Coordinates of C-alpha atoms and ligand atoms in Angstrom, one line a residue:
M1 CA -22.3 -25.0 13.2
K2 CA -24.2 -24.8 10.0
T3 CA -26.4 -27.6 8.7
K4 CA -29.1 -28.0 6.0
N5 CA -30.8 -30.8 7.9
Q6 CA -33.8 -29.2 9.5
T7 CA -34.3 -31.9 12.2
L8 CA -30.7 -31.6 13.2
K9 CA -31.0 -27.8 13.3
Q10 CA -33.8 -28.2 15.8
L11 CA -31.7 -30.6 17.9
L12 CA -28.8 -28.2 17.9
D13 CA -31.0 -25.3 19.0
Q14 CA -32.2 -27.4 21.9
Y15 CA -28.7 -28.5 22.8
Q16 CA -27.5 -24.9 22.7
T17 CA -29.9 -24.2 25.6
I18 CA -28.6 -27.2 27.5
S19 CA -25.0 -26.1 26.9
A20 CA -25.7 -22.6 28.1
L21 CA -27.5 -23.8 31.3
D22 CA -24.5 -26.2 32.0
K23 CA -22.1 -23.3 31.7
I24 CA -24.2 -21.1 34.0
N25 CA -24.1 -23.9 36.5
A26 CA -20.4 -24.3 36.0
T27 CA -20.0 -20.5 36.8
L28 CA -21.9 -21.0 40.0
G29 CA -19.6 -24.0 40.8
W30 CA -16.5 -22.0 40.0
D31 CA -17.7 -19.2 42.3
Q32 CA -18.5 -21.7 45.0
N33 CA -15.0 -23.1 44.9
V34 CA -13.2 -19.8 44.7
N35 CA -15.2 -17.1 46.3
L36 CA -18.3 -18.2 48.2
P37 CA -18.7 -17.0 51.8
A38 CA -19.0 -20.0 54.1
G39 CA -22.5 -19.1 55.2
A40 CA -23.8 -19.1 51.6
G41 CA -23.2 -22.8 50.8
E42 CA -26.7 -24.0 51.4
E43 CA -28.4 -21.4 49.2
R44 CA -25.9 -21.9 46.4
A45 CA -26.5 -25.7 46.5
S46 CA -30.2 -25.1 45.9
Q47 CA -29.5 -22.7 43.1
S48 CA -27.3 -25.3 41.5
A49 CA -29.8 -28.0 42.0
L50 CA -32.4 -25.9 40.3
L51 CA -30.2 -25.6 37.2
T52 CA -29.5 -29.3 37.2
E53 CA -33.2 -29.9 37.3
L54 CA -33.8 -27.6 34.3
V55 CA -31.1 -29.4 32.3
T56 CA -32.5 -32.9 33.3
E57 CA -36.0 -31.8 32.1
K58 CA -34.5 -30.8 28.7
W59 CA -32.8 -34.1 28.3
Q60 CA -35.9 -36.0 29.4
D61 CA -38.2 -34.1 27.1
P62 CA -39.9 -36.8 25.0
K63 CA -39.9 -34.4 22.0
F64 CA -36.1 -34.1 22.2
Q65 CA -35.7 -37.9 22.2
Q66 CA -38.1 -38.3 19.3
L67 CA -36.1 -35.7 17.4
I68 CA -32.9 -37.8 17.9
K69 CA -34.7 -40.9 16.6
K70 CA -36.0 -38.9 13.6
V71 CA -32.7 -37.4 12.7
E72 CA -31.1 -40.9 12.6
E73 CA -33.3 -41.8 9.7
T74 CA -32.1 -38.8 7.7
K75 CA -29.0 -38.5 5.6
L76 CA -26.1 -37.1 7.6
T77 CA -22.5 -36.0 6.9
D78 CA -19.8 -37.6 9.0
T79 CA -19.6 -34.6 11.3
E80 CA -23.3 -34.6 11.7
K81 CA -23.2 -38.3 12.6
A82 CA -20.7 -37.5 15.3
V83 CA -23.0 -34.8 16.6
V84 CA -25.9 -37.4 16.9
R85 CA -23.6 -40.0 18.4
N86 CA -22.4 -37.6 21.1
L87 CA -25.9 -36.5 21.9
K88 CA -27.0 -40.1 22.5
R89 CA -23.9 -40.7 24.6
A90 CA -24.4 -37.5 26.7
G91 CA -28.0 -38.5 27.2
Q92 CA -27.6 -42.2 27.8
L93 CA -28.3 -42.1 31.5
Y94 CA -31.5 -40.1 30.9
F95 CA -32.6 -42.2 27.9
Q96 CA -31.8 -45.7 29.1
V97 CA -32.1 -45.7 32.9
P98 CA -35.5 -45.3 34.5
K99 CA -36.1 -42.0 36.2
E100 CA -36.7 -43.6 39.6
I101 CA -33.2 -45.2 39.6
I102 CA -31.5 -41.9 38.7
I103 CA -33.3 -40.2 41.5
E104 CA -32.5 -43.0 43.9
H105 CA -28.9 -42.9 42.8
S106 CA -28.6 -39.2 43.3
K107 CA -30.2 -39.3 46.7
T108 CA -28.0 -42.3 47.8
T109 CA -24.8 -40.6 46.6
S110 CA -25.4 -37.3 48.3
E111 CA -26.0 -39.1 51.6
A112 CA -23.0 -41.3 50.9
F113 CA -20.7 -38.3 50.3
M114 CA -21.5 -36.9 53.7
A115 CA -21.1 -40.4 55.3
W116 CA -17.8 -40.9 53.5
Q117 CA -16.4 -37.6 54.8
T118 CA -17.1 -38.5 58.5
A119 CA -16.1 -42.2 58.0
R120 CA -12.8 -41.1 56.6
R121 CA -12.2 -38.5 59.3
N122 CA -13.1 -41.1 62.0
N123 CA -11.2 -43.9 60.2
K124 CA -14.4 -46.1 60.4
F125 CA -15.0 -48.0 57.2
N126 CA -18.2 -49.5 58.7
E127 CA -19.8 -46.1 58.7
F128 CA -19.4 -45.9 55.0
L129 CA -20.1 -49.6 54.3
P130 CA -24.0 -49.5 54.2
H131 CA -23.9 -46.6 51.7
L132 CA -21.3 -48.3 49.6
K133 CA -23.4 -51.4 49.5
K134 CA -26.4 -49.4 48.2
I135 CA -24.2 -47.6 45.6
I136 CA -22.8 -50.9 44.3
K137 CA -26.3 -52.4 44.0
L138 CA -27.6 -49.3 42.1
T139 CA -24.6 -49.2 39.9
Q140 CA -25.1 -52.9 38.9
I141 CA -28.7 -52.0 38.0
I142 CA -27.6 -49.0 36.0
A143 CA -25.0 -51.1 34.2
D144 CA -27.8 -53.5 33.2
H145 CA -29.9 -50.7 31.8
L146 CA -27.0 -49.2 29.9
G147 CA -26.2 -52.6 28.4
Y148 CA -22.9 -54.4 27.7
K149 CA -21.5 -57.2 25.7
K150 CA -19.3 -59.1 28.1
N151 CA -18.9 -57.5 31.5
P152 CA -21.2 -55.2 33.4
Y153 CA -18.1 -53.1 34.3
D154 CA -17.8 -52.4 30.5
A155 CA -21.0 -50.3 30.7
L156 CA -19.5 -48.2 33.5
L157 CA -16.1 -47.7 31.9
N158 CA -17.9 -46.6 28.7
L159 CA -19.6 -43.8 30.7
Y160 CA -16.2 -42.2 31.2
E161 CA -14.2 -43.3 28.2
P162 CA -16.1 -44.2 25.0
D163 CA -15.6 -47.9 24.0
L164 CA -13.2 -48.7 26.8
T165 CA -13.7 -52.3 28.0
T166 CA -12.6 -54.4 31.0
Q167 CA -10.5 -56.5 28.7
D168 CA -8.6 -53.4 27.4
C169 CA -7.9 -52.4 31.0
Q170 CA -6.9 -55.9 32.0
Q171 CA -4.3 -56.0 29.2
I172 CA -3.0 -52.6 30.0
F173 CA -2.4 -53.3 33.7
K174 CA -1.0 -56.7 32.9
N175 CA 1.6 -55.0 30.8
L176 CA 2.2 -52.2 33.3
Q177 CA 2.2 -53.6 36.8
P178 CA 5.2 -56.0 36.8
R179 CA 7.5 -53.6 35.0
L180 CA 6.5 -50.6 37.2
T181 CA 6.9 -52.6 40.4
K182 CA 10.4 -53.7 39.1
L183 CA 11.4 -50.2 38.2
L184 CA 10.3 -49.0 41.6
K185 CA 12.5 -51.6 43.3
Q186 CA 15.5 -50.6 41.2
I187 CA 15.0 -46.9 42.0
Q188 CA 14.7 -47.7 45.8
S189 CA 18.0 -49.5 45.8
S190 CA 19.8 -46.8 43.9
K191 CA 22.4 -44.3 45.3
N192 CA 20.4 -41.2 44.3
Y193 CA 17.3 -42.5 46.0
R194 CA 19.1 -42.4 49.3
Q195 CA 20.7 -39.0 48.6
F196 CA 17.4 -37.2 47.9
P197 CA 17.6 -33.5 48.7
N198 CA 14.9 -33.5 51.3
N199 CA 16.4 -30.4 53.1
L200 CA 15.0 -28.1 50.4
I201 CA 11.4 -29.0 51.1
D202 CA 10.6 -28.8 54.8
E203 CA 9.2 -26.5 57.3
K204 CA 12.4 -24.4 57.5
N205 CA 12.0 -23.3 53.8
I206 CA 9.5 -20.6 53.0
Y207 CA 8.4 -20.1 49.4
S208 CA 6.3 -16.9 49.4
L209 CA 2.9 -17.3 47.9
A210 CA 3.3 -14.1 45.9
D211 CA 6.5 -15.5 44.3
Q212 CA 4.8 -18.8 43.6
E213 CA 2.0 -17.0 41.9
K214 CA 4.6 -15.1 39.8
L215 CA 6.0 -18.5 38.8
S216 CA 2.5 -19.7 37.8
Q217 CA 1.8 -16.6 35.8
Y218 CA 5.1 -16.9 34.0
I219 CA 4.5 -20.6 33.1
M220 CA 0.9 -19.8 31.9
K221 CA 2.3 -17.1 29.6
L222 CA 5.0 -19.4 28.3
M223 CA 2.4 -22.0 27.5
D224 CA 0.3 -19.3 25.7
Y225 CA -2.6 -19.5 28.2
L226 CA -3.5 -15.8 28.2
P227 CA -5.7 -13.6 30.4
D228 CA -8.0 -12.6 27.5
R229 CA -9.5 -16.1 27.6
G230 CA -8.5 -17.5 31.0
R231 CA -7.7 -16.8 34.6
L232 CA -5.9 -18.3 37.6
D233 CA -7.4 -18.5 41.1
T234 CA -6.9 -20.5 44.2
S235 CA -9.0 -23.5 45.5
T236 CA -8.5 -26.5 47.8
H237 CA -8.5 -28.9 44.9
P238 CA -7.1 -27.5 41.7
F239 CA -9.5 -27.7 38.7
T240 CA -10.2 -26.4 35.2
T241 CA -13.7 -25.3 34.2
T242 CA -15.1 -24.1 30.9
L243 CA -17.5 -21.2 31.4
G244 CA -17.7 -20.2 27.8
Q245 CA -16.0 -20.3 24.4
N246 CA -13.5 -17.6 25.6
D247 CA -13.6 -18.3 29.3
V248 CA -11.7 -21.4 30.5
R249 CA -10.5 -20.9 34.0
I250 CA -8.1 -22.8 36.2
T251 CA -7.2 -22.9 39.9
T252 CA -4.1 -24.0 41.7
R253 CA -3.1 -24.4 45.4
Y254 CA -0.2 -23.0 47.3
N255 CA 1.9 -24.6 50.0
I256 CA 4.2 -22.2 51.6
H257 CA 6.8 -24.9 52.3
D258 CA 6.6 -26.6 48.9
W259 CA 6.5 -24.6 45.7
R260 CA 6.2 -27.8 43.7
E261 CA 2.5 -28.1 44.5
S262 CA 1.5 -24.9 42.8
Y263 CA 4.0 -25.4 40.0
T264 CA 2.8 -28.8 39.0
S265 CA -0.9 -28.0 39.6
T266 CA -0.8 -24.9 37.5
I267 CA 0.9 -26.7 34.6
H268 CA -1.5 -29.6 34.8
E269 CA -4.6 -27.4 34.8
T270 CA -3.2 -25.2 32.0
G271 CA -2.9 -28.4 30.0
H272 CA -6.6 -29.0 30.4
A273 CA -7.5 -25.4 29.6
L274 CA -5.4 -25.3 26.4
Y275 CA -7.3 -28.4 25.1
E276 CA -10.7 -26.8 25.7
L277 CA -9.5 -23.5 24.1
G278 CA -8.0 -25.2 21.1
V279 CA -11.2 -26.9 19.9
N280 CA -12.5 -25.8 16.4
P281 CA -14.7 -22.7 17.1
D282 CA -17.4 -24.2 14.8
Y283 CA -18.0 -26.8 17.4
Y284 CA -18.8 -24.5 20.3
H285 CA -22.3 -24.8 21.7
T286 CA -22.7 -28.2 19.9
P287 CA -22.2 -31.7 21.2
L288 CA -18.7 -31.6 19.7
E289 CA -17.5 -28.9 22.1
G290 CA -14.9 -29.6 24.7
G291 CA -12.5 -32.6 24.9
V292 CA -13.5 -36.0 23.6
S293 CA -13.0 -38.0 26.8
L294 CA -11.6 -37.9 30.3
G295 CA -8.6 -40.0 29.2
I296 CA -7.7 -37.7 26.3
H297 CA -8.2 -34.7 28.5
E298 CA -5.9 -36.2 31.1
S299 CA -3.3 -36.9 28.4
Q300 CA -3.1 -33.2 27.8
S301 CA -2.7 -32.2 31.4
R302 CA -0.2 -35.0 32.2
F303 CA 1.7 -34.2 29.0
W304 CA 2.4 -30.7 30.2
E305 CA 2.8 -31.5 33.8
N306 CA 5.0 -34.5 33.5
I307 CA 6.6 -34.7 30.1
I308 CA 7.3 -31.0 30.0
G309 CA 7.0 -29.6 33.5
R310 CA 9.1 -32.4 35.1
N311 CA 11.5 -32.6 32.2
P312 CA 15.1 -32.0 33.3
L313 CA 15.7 -29.9 30.2
F314 CA 12.8 -27.6 31.0
L315 CA 13.9 -27.4 34.7
E316 CA 17.3 -26.3 33.4
F317 CA 15.7 -23.6 31.3
L318 CA 13.7 -22.4 34.4
E319 CA 16.7 -22.6 36.8
P320 CA 17.4 -18.9 36.7
I321 CA 13.7 -18.1 37.4
F322 CA 13.6 -20.5 40.4
K323 CA 16.8 -18.9 41.7
T324 CA 15.5 -15.4 41.3
L325 CA 12.1 -16.1 42.9
F326 CA 13.2 -18.5 45.6
N327 CA 16.8 -17.3 46.2
D328 CA 16.8 -18.1 50.0
S329 CA 16.2 -21.8 49.5
L330 CA 17.2 -22.5 45.9
G331 CA 19.9 -19.9 45.4
S332 CA 22.7 -22.4 45.0
V333 CA 20.8 -25.4 43.7
D334 CA 21.9 -27.1 40.5
S335 CA 19.7 -28.4 37.7
Q336 CA 20.3 -32.1 38.6
T337 CA 19.0 -31.4 42.1
L338 CA 16.0 -29.6 40.6
A339 CA 15.3 -32.6 38.4
L340 CA 15.4 -34.9 41.4
L341 CA 13.2 -32.6 43.4
L342 CA 10.5 -32.7 40.7
N343 CA 10.9 -36.4 40.1
K344 CA 11.1 -37.9 43.5
V345 CA 9.9 -41.5 43.4
N346 CA 8.6 -42.9 46.6
P347 CA 5.8 -45.4 47.2
S348 CA 3.1 -43.6 49.2
Y349 CA -0.3 -44.6 50.5
I350 CA -2.1 -41.7 48.8
R351 CA -2.8 -41.8 45.1
V352 CA -3.0 -38.0 44.6
E353 CA 0.5 -37.7 46.0
A354 CA 2.0 -40.5 43.9
D355 CA 4.9 -39.9 41.5
E356 CA 4.9 -41.0 37.8
V357 CA 6.3 -44.4 38.5
T358 CA 3.9 -45.5 41.2
Y359 CA 0.8 -43.6 40.1
N360 CA -0.5 -46.3 37.8
L361 CA 0.0 -49.0 40.4
H362 CA -2.5 -47.2 42.5
I363 CA -4.9 -47.3 39.5
A364 CA -4.2 -50.9 38.8
L365 CA -5.3 -51.7 42.3
R366 CA -8.5 -49.7 42.0
F367 CA -9.4 -51.2 38.7
E368 CA -9.1 -54.7 39.9
I369 CA -11.1 -54.0 43.0
E370 CA -13.9 -52.2 41.2
K371 CA -14.2 -54.9 38.6
D372 CA -14.6 -57.6 41.2
M373 CA -16.8 -55.3 43.3
I374 CA -19.3 -55.0 40.4
S375 CA -19.2 -58.6 39.4
G376 CA -19.7 -59.6 43.1
K377 CA -16.4 -61.5 43.4
I378 CA -15.4 -59.2 46.2
Q379 CA -18.0 -58.5 48.9
P380 CA -18.0 -54.9 50.2
N381 CA -17.1 -56.1 53.7
D382 CA -13.8 -57.5 52.4
L383 CA -12.7 -54.3 50.6
P384 CA -10.3 -53.0 53.3
E385 CA -8.3 -56.3 53.3
A386 CA -8.3 -56.6 49.5
W387 CA -6.9 -53.0 49.4
K388 CA -4.1 -53.8 51.9
D389 CA -3.1 -57.0 50.1
K390 CA -2.7 -55.3 46.7
M391 CA -0.9 -52.3 48.2
Q392 CA 1.6 -54.7 49.6
K393 CA 1.9 -56.7 46.4
Y394 CA 2.3 -53.7 44.0
L395 CA 3.9 -51.0 46.1
G396 CA 5.5 -53.0 49.0
I397 CA 3.7 -51.0 51.7
T398 CA 0.6 -51.7 53.8
P399 CA -1.6 -48.8 55.0
R400 CA -1.9 -48.9 58.8
N401 CA -5.5 -47.8 58.6
N402 CA -8.5 -47.3 56.2
R403 CA -8.3 -43.6 56.2
I404 CA -5.1 -43.8 54.1
G405 CA -6.3 -47.0 52.5
V406 CA -9.7 -47.9 51.1
L407 CA -11.4 -44.7 52.4
Q408 CA -9.0 -42.2 50.7
D409 CA -10.8 -41.5 47.4
V410 CA -14.0 -39.5 47.0
H411 CA -15.0 -41.3 43.8
W412 CA -17.1 -44.2 45.1
S413 CA -19.1 -41.9 47.4
Y414 CA -20.1 -39.9 44.3
G415 CA -21.0 -43.2 42.5
S416 CA -18.2 -42.8 40.1
I417 CA -17.2 -46.4 39.5
G418 CA -15.2 -47.0 36.3
Y419 CA -13.6 -43.6 36.4
F420 CA -10.1 -44.4 37.7
P421 CA -8.7 -46.2 34.6
T422 CA -9.0 -42.9 32.6
Y423 CA -6.1 -41.5 34.7
T424 CA -3.9 -44.3 33.5
L425 CA -5.1 -43.9 29.9
G426 CA -4.1 -40.3 30.1
N427 CA -0.6 -41.2 31.0
L428 CA -0.4 -43.8 28.2
Y429 CA -1.9 -41.6 25.5
A430 CA 0.5 -38.8 26.5
S431 CA 3.6 -40.9 26.0
Q432 CA 2.3 -42.3 22.7
F433 CA 1.5 -38.9 21.4
T434 CA 4.9 -37.6 22.5
A435 CA 6.7 -40.4 20.7
K436 CA 4.9 -39.4 17.5
M437 CA 5.5 -35.7 18.1
A438 CA 9.2 -36.4 18.4
T439 CA 9.4 -37.7 14.9
E440 CA 8.0 -34.4 13.6
I441 CA 9.4 -31.7 15.8
D442 CA 12.5 -31.2 17.9
I443 CA 10.9 -31.4 21.3
D444 CA 14.1 -31.2 23.3
H445 CA 15.2 -28.1 21.5
S446 CA 11.8 -26.4 22.1
I447 CA 11.9 -27.3 25.8
S448 CA 15.5 -26.3 26.4
N449 CA 14.7 -22.8 25.0
G450 CA 11.3 -22.5 26.6
Q451 CA 9.8 -22.2 23.1
L452 CA 6.6 -24.2 23.7
G453 CA 4.7 -22.7 20.8
T454 CA 5.8 -25.5 18.3
I455 CA 4.6 -28.1 20.8
L456 CA 1.3 -26.4 21.4
S457 CA 0.6 -26.0 17.7
W458 CA 1.4 -29.7 17.1
L459 CA -1.2 -30.6 19.9
R460 CA -3.7 -28.2 18.4
T461 CA -3.4 -29.6 14.9
N462 CA -3.4 -33.3 15.9
I463 CA -5.7 -33.3 19.0
H464 CA -7.2 -30.1 20.3
Q465 CA -9.0 -28.9 17.2
H466 CA -11.1 -32.1 16.8
G467 CA -12.9 -31.6 20.1
G468 CA -15.4 -34.3 20.5
L469 CA -15.4 -35.3 16.8
I470 CA -13.1 -38.4 16.9
Y471 CA -13.4 -41.0 19.6
P472 CA -10.3 -41.9 21.6
K473 CA -9.5 -45.2 20.1
Q474 CA -9.8 -43.8 16.6
L475 CA -7.9 -40.6 17.5
V476 CA -4.9 -42.5 18.8
Q477 CA -4.9 -44.5 15.6
Q478 CA -5.2 -41.4 13.5
V479 CA -2.5 -39.5 15.3
T480 CA 0.1 -42.2 15.9
G481 CA -0.7 -44.8 13.2
E482 CA -1.4 -47.6 15.8
S483 CA -3.7 -48.5 18.6
L484 CA -3.0 -47.7 22.2
N485 CA 0.4 -49.3 23.2
S486 CA 1.6 -49.2 26.8
E487 CA 5.2 -49.8 25.6
Y488 CA 5.7 -46.0 24.9
F489 CA 4.9 -45.1 28.5
L490 CA 7.0 -47.9 30.0
R491 CA 10.0 -46.9 27.8
Y492 CA 9.5 -43.2 28.6
L493 CA 9.7 -44.0 32.4
E494 CA 12.5 -46.5 32.1
D495 CA 14.6 -44.1 30.1
K496 CA 13.9 -41.1 32.2
Y497 CA 14.4 -42.7 35.6
S498 CA 17.4 -44.8 34.6
K499 CA 19.2 -41.5 33.9
L500 CA 17.9 -39.6 36.9
Y501 CA 18.6 -42.3 39.4
Q502 CA 21.6 -43.7 37.5
L503 CA 20.2 -47.2 37.4
Ligands
MG1 MG1 -6.7 -33.6 35.5

């Protein structure tokens, strides 16, 4: 990125080093998840910690912070202003929270992560409880240092999604929850719900990993995610990682009895990768690189996974491929059955296994609990009960233990409080973008013919190229002409599932 502003130039130079160190660390992380021999874990952790320390020093360098103050007093273009805004945002924890608190938080969460793993395995919430209490206390302190207008939870939400407030989330879930719960009930009492083709996904069916990988490679190519700038590997939890301007990698996971896992994971992660790869090349190595927020990022992955990948028209296009690859099990399957297989609605205890209809009910529950946890309205001891009550109310099921209840997510043990709502935002943004896209291109035609190029180029023009330039609220306004509106998502679900389940 070129600039005439000498102070900004100095800042950009410094940031370039930070960005390079982060990517080197990401490379170590990728290797750790994909290749690392079991015995090498400890050494790798210390190598990673060293890089994190180097990056922290760069951020905490008083000269760097002085430069940021100085540059704000100079005349800046709009793009340059966005660079400075993003720098301040990326550095807010270092700039606003005392070093001792950051260190204490990092120590607490690494211990909490270990404790959470055993607590979950043993189904003993009490083993995690003292750690969670400490995390909540530290998080409250951090929120106070970060500052907020109305609610301390706002400061936490803003860490993950710029300008997102508790009030925004309250409004969103108030709109979503009753209609989703109602739709779920309608689906559960429908004829198709009872006739679900369970016999295609069970231990008697074998979907060879080699064939599943062929399917993944085929889809990646169709989506224009190519080996010259990306690659596919396997890991326990699928992820996308950016290691360089021309190196954005994804992973997937294979289940020999259920091809849907790798199919949906690969499309999801490719959606993330395409966003990263589509950013204006001028922004690489600057604070405008990468996606603008977790919510917008998730909108891209969910768009491809759900709106395209689970679309009955797309499945009809892929039908011959499925039949060729998985002839033993899917040889005589029809496209309606395929559509039901990929859009099975079923209330489950586990968020990561949830379908499109119930997913956001899992998030509504977490949002309400986190908000009250931070304000002190819910005491940590009462979390398991609060969890069970809300599961019953929203999904009509009560987890029989804490392992599949309050202990299921890793997020709190990491200290990530305020993160969950970005998942729902991703779903909402995706539907609102799609509604706009549909007024400009013939999406159904593209999907039916497997011509995804027109869709990708719409996303590149409207969303990807901007990288971190335009904040989510403004981006949604710019792309769709209105602010975030959950109606698009609700209508998308109601239309799609009314047809599939013949409601
Ligand atoms: Mg994702």
